[in-house]
PDB file of C-alpha atoms in Angstrom:
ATOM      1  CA  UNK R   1      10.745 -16.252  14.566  1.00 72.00           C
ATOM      2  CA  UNK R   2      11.464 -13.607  11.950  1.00 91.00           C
ATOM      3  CA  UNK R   3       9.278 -10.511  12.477  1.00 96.00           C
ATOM      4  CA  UNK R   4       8.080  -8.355  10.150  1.00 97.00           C
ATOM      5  CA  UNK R   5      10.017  -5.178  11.305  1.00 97.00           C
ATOM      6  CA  UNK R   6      13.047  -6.499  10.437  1.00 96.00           C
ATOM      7  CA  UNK R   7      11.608  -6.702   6.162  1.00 96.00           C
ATOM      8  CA  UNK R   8       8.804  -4.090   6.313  1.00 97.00           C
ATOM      9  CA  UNK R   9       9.554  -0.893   4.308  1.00 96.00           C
ATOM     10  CA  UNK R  10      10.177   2.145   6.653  1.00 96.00           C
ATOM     11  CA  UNK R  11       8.521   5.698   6.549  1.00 93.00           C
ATOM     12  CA  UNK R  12       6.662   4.747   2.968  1.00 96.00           C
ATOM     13  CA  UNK R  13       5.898   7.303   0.993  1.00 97.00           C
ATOM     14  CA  UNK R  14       2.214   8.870   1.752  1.00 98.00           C
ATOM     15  CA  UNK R  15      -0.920  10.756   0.612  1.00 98.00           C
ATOM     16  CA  UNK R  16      -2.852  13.119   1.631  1.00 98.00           C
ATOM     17  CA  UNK R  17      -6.422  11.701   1.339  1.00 97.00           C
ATOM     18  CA  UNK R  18      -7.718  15.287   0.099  1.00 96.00           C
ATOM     19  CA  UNK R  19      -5.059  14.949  -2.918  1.00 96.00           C
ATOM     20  CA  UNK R  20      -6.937  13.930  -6.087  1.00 94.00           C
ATOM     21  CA  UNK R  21      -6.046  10.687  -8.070  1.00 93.00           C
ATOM     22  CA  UNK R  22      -4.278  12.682 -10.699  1.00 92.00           C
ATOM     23  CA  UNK R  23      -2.068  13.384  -8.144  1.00 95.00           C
ATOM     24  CA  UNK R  24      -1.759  10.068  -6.846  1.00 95.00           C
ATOM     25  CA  UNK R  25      -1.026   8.733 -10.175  1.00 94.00           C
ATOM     26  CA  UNK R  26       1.434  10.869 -10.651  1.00 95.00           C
ATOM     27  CA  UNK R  27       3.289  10.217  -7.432  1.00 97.00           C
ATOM     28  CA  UNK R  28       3.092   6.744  -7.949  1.00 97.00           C
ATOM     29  CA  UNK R  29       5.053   6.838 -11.286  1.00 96.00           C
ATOM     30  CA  UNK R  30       7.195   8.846 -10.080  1.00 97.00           C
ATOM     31  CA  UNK R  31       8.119   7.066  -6.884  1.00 97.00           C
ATOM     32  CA  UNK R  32       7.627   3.452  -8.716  1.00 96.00           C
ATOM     33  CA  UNK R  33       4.771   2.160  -5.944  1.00 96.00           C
ATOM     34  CA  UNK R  34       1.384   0.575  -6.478  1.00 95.00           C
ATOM     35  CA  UNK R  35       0.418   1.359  -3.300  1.00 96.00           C
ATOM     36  CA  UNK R  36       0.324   4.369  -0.904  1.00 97.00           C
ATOM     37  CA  UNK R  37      -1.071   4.722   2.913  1.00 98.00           C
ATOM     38  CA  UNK R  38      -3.552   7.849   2.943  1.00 98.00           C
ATOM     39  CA  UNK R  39      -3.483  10.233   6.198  1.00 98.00           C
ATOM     40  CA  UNK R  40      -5.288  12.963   7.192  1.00 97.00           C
ATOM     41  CA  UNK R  41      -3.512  15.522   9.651  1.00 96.00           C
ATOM     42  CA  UNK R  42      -0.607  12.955  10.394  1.00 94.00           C
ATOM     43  CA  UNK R  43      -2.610  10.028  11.445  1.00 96.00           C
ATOM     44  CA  UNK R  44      -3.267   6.635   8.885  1.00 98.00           C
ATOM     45  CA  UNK R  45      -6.908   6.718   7.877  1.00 98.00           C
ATOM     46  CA  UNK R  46      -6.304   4.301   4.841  1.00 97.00           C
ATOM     47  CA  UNK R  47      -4.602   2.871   1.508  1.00 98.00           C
ATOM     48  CA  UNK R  48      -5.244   3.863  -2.087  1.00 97.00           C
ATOM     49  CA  UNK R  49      -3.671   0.856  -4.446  1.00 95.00           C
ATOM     50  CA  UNK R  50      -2.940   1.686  -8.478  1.00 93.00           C
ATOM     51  CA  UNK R  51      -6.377  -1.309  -8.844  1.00 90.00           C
ATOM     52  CA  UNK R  52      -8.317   0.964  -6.988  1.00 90.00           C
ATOM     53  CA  UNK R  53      -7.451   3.629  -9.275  1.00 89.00           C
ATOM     54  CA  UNK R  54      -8.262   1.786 -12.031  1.00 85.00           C
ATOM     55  CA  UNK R  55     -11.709   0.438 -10.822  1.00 81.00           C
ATOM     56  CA  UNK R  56     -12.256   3.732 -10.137  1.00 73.00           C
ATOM     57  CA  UNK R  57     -11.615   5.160 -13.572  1.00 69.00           C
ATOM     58  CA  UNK R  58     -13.775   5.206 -16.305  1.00 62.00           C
ATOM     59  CA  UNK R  59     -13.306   2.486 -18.804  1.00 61.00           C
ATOM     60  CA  UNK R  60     -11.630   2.961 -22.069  1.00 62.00           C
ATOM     61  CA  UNK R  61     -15.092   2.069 -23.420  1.00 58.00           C
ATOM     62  CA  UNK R  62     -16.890   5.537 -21.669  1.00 64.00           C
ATOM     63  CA  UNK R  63     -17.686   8.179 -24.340  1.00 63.00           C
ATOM     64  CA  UNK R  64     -15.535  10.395 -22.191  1.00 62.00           C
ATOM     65  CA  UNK R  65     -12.557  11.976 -23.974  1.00 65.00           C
ATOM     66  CA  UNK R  66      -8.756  12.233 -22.527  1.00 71.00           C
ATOM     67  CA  UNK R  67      -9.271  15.563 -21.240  1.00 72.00           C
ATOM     68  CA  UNK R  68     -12.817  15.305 -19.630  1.00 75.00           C
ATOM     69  CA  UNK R  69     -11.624  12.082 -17.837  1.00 72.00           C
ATOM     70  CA  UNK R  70      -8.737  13.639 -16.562  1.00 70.00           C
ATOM     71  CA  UNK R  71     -10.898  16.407 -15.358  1.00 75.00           C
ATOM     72  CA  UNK R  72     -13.058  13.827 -13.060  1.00 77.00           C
ATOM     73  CA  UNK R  73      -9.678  12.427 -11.823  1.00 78.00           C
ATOM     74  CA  UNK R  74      -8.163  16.045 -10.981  1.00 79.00           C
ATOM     75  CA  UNK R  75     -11.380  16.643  -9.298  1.00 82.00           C
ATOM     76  CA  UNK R  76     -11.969  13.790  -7.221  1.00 86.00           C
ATOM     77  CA  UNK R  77     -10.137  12.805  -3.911  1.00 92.00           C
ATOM     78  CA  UNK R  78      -8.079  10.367  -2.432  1.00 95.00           C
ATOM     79  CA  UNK R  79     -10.666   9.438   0.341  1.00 95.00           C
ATOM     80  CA  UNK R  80     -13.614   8.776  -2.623  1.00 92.00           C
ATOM     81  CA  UNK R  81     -11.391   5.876  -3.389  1.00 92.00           C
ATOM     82  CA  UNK R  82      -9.966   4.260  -0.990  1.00 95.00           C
ATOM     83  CA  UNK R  83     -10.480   1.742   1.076  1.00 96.00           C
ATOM     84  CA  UNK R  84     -10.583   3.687   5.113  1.00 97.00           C
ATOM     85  CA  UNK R  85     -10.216   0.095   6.994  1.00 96.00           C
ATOM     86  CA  UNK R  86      -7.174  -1.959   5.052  1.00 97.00           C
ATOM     87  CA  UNK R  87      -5.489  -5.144   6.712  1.00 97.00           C
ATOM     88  CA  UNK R  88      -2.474  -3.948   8.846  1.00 98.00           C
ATOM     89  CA  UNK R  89       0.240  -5.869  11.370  1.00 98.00           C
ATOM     90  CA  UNK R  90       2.187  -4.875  13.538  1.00 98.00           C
ATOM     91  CA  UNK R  91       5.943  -4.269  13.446  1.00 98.00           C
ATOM     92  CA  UNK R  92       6.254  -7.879  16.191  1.00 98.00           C
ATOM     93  CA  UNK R  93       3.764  -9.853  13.987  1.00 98.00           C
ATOM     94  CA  UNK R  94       5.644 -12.554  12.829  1.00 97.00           C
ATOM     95  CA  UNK R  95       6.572 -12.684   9.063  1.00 96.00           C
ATOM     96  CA  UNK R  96       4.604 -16.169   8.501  1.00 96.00           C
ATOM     97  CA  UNK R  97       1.553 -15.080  10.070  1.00 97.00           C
ATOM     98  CA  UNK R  98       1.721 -11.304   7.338  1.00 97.00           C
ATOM     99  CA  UNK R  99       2.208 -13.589   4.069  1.00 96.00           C
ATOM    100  CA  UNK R 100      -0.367 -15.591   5.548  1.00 97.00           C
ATOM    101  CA  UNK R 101      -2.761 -13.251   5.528  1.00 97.00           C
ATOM    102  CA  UNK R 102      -1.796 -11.697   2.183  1.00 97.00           C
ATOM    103  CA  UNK R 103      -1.738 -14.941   0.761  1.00 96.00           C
ATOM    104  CA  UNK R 104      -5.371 -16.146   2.805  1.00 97.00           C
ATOM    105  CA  UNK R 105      -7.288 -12.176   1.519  1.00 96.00           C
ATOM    106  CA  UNK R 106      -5.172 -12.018  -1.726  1.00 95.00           C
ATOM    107  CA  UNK R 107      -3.337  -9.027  -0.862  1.00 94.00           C
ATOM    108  CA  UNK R 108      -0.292  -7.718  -2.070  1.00 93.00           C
ATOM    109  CA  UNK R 109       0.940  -5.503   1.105  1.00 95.00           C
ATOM    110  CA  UNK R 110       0.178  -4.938   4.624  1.00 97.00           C
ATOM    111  CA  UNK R 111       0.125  -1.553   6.138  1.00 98.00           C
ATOM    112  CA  UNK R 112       2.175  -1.802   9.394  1.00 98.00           C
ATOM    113  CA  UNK R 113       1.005   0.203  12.714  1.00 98.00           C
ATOM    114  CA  UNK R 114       1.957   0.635  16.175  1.00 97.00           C
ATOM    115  CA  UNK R 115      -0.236  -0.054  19.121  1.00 95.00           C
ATOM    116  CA  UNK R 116      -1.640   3.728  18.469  1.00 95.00           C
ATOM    117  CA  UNK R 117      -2.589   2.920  15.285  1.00 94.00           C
ATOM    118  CA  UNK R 118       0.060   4.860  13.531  1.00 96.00           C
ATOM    119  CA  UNK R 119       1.897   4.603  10.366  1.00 98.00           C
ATOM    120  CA  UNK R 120       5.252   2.657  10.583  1.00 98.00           C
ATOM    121  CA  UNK R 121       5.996   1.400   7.764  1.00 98.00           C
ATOM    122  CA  UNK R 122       4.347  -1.208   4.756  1.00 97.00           C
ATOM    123  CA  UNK R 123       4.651  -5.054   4.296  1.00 97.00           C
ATOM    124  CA  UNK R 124       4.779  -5.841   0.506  1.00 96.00           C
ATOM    125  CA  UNK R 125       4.790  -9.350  -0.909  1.00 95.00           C
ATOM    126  CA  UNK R 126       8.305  -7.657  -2.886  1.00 95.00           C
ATOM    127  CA  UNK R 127       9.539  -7.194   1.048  1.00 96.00           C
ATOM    128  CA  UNK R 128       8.171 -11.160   1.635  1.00 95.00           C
ATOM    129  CA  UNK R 129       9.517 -12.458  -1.374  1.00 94.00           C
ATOM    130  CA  UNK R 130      13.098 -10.274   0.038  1.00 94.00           C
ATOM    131  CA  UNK R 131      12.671 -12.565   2.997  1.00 93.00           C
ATOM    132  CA  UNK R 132      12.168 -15.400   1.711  1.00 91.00           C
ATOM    133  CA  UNK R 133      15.234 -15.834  -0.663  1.00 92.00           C
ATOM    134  CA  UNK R 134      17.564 -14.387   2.205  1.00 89.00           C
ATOM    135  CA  UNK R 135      16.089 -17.016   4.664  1.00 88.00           C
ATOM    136  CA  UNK R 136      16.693 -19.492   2.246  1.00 88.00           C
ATOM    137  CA  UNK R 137      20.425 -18.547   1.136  1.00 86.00           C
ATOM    138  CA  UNK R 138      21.189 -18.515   4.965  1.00 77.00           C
ATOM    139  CA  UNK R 139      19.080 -20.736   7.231  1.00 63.00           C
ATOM    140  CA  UNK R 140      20.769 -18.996  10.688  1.00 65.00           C
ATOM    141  CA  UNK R 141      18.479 -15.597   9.317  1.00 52.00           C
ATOM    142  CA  UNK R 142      15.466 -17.032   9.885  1.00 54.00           C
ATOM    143  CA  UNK R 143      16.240 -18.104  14.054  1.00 54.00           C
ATOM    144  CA  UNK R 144      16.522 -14.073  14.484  1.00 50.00           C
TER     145      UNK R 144
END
C-alpha cells in the first residue's frame, strides 16, 4: 500500500499561534497556501485554514470600515481562531485510509504527526489528487 509519507508535503510552512490574522493573511498570499499548522514554542497545537479566516471576519455587510476591520484582525491572534484539535495521520497511514477521511469529514488536508505528536509534514487533497494521477499513469507506483 502507498503511504502517505511518500505524497505528504514536508516541513510546511507554519504560524505562530500568537501572530494575528493580518499576519496570517499575509503569509498565506504570499506563500500561495490555504492552510497553515499553528505551534506554540516548537510543538503543533493546531491549524488555521483561509475559511476560518473568513468566518472569522466581519462580513462585508458590518458597518465597520476597511481600516477599523483591519484593526480587529491586526489585533486578534492566531489561537482565537483556530481550531486546537484538527484531524491528523501519520506519516505510515496509508494514502486510502487519509482521502478517506478527508473525503468522510469534508476536509481538504490532513496535518501529519509522529508518534510524539509533532509536526511532519501536511496531507492536502492537491498532494491526493498528485497521487492519484501518478498511480494511475503507472500502476507498479501504487504496489510501493
Amino acid at each position: 500500500m502507498t503511504k502517505v509519507e511518500k505524497w505528504m508535503t514536508r516541513n510546511p510552512i507554519t504560524i505562530d499561534a500568537d501572530a494575528s490574522i493580518i499576519e496570517t493573511i499575509h503569509l498565506m498570499k504570499e506563500k500561495n497556501v490555504r492552510r497553515l499548522p499553528v505551534m506554540k514554542k516548537g510543538k503543533f497545537v493546531g491549524l488555521i485554514t483561509d475559511r476560518m479566516i473568513k468566518e472569522y471576519t466581519p462580513s462585508k455587510a458590518t458597518a465597520l470600515d476597511t481600516w477599523e476591520v483591519h484593526y480587529i484582525l491586526s489585533k486578534t491572534s492566531v489561537k482565537d481562531a483556530m481550531n486546537a484539535k484538527p484531524y491528523t495521520v501519520t506519516p505510515d497511514t496509508d494514502l486510502t485510509d487519509a482521502a478517506q477521511l478527508i473525503h468522510d469529514k469534508k476536509l481538504y488536508g490532513l496535518c501529519v504527526v509522529d508518534y510524539k505528536g509533532d509536526l511532519v509534514g501536511i496531507m492536502t487533497t492537491t498532494n491526493i489528487l498528485e497521487a492519484l494521477i501518478a498511480i494511475c499513469k503507472n500502476p507498479q507506483t501504487c504496489q510501493q
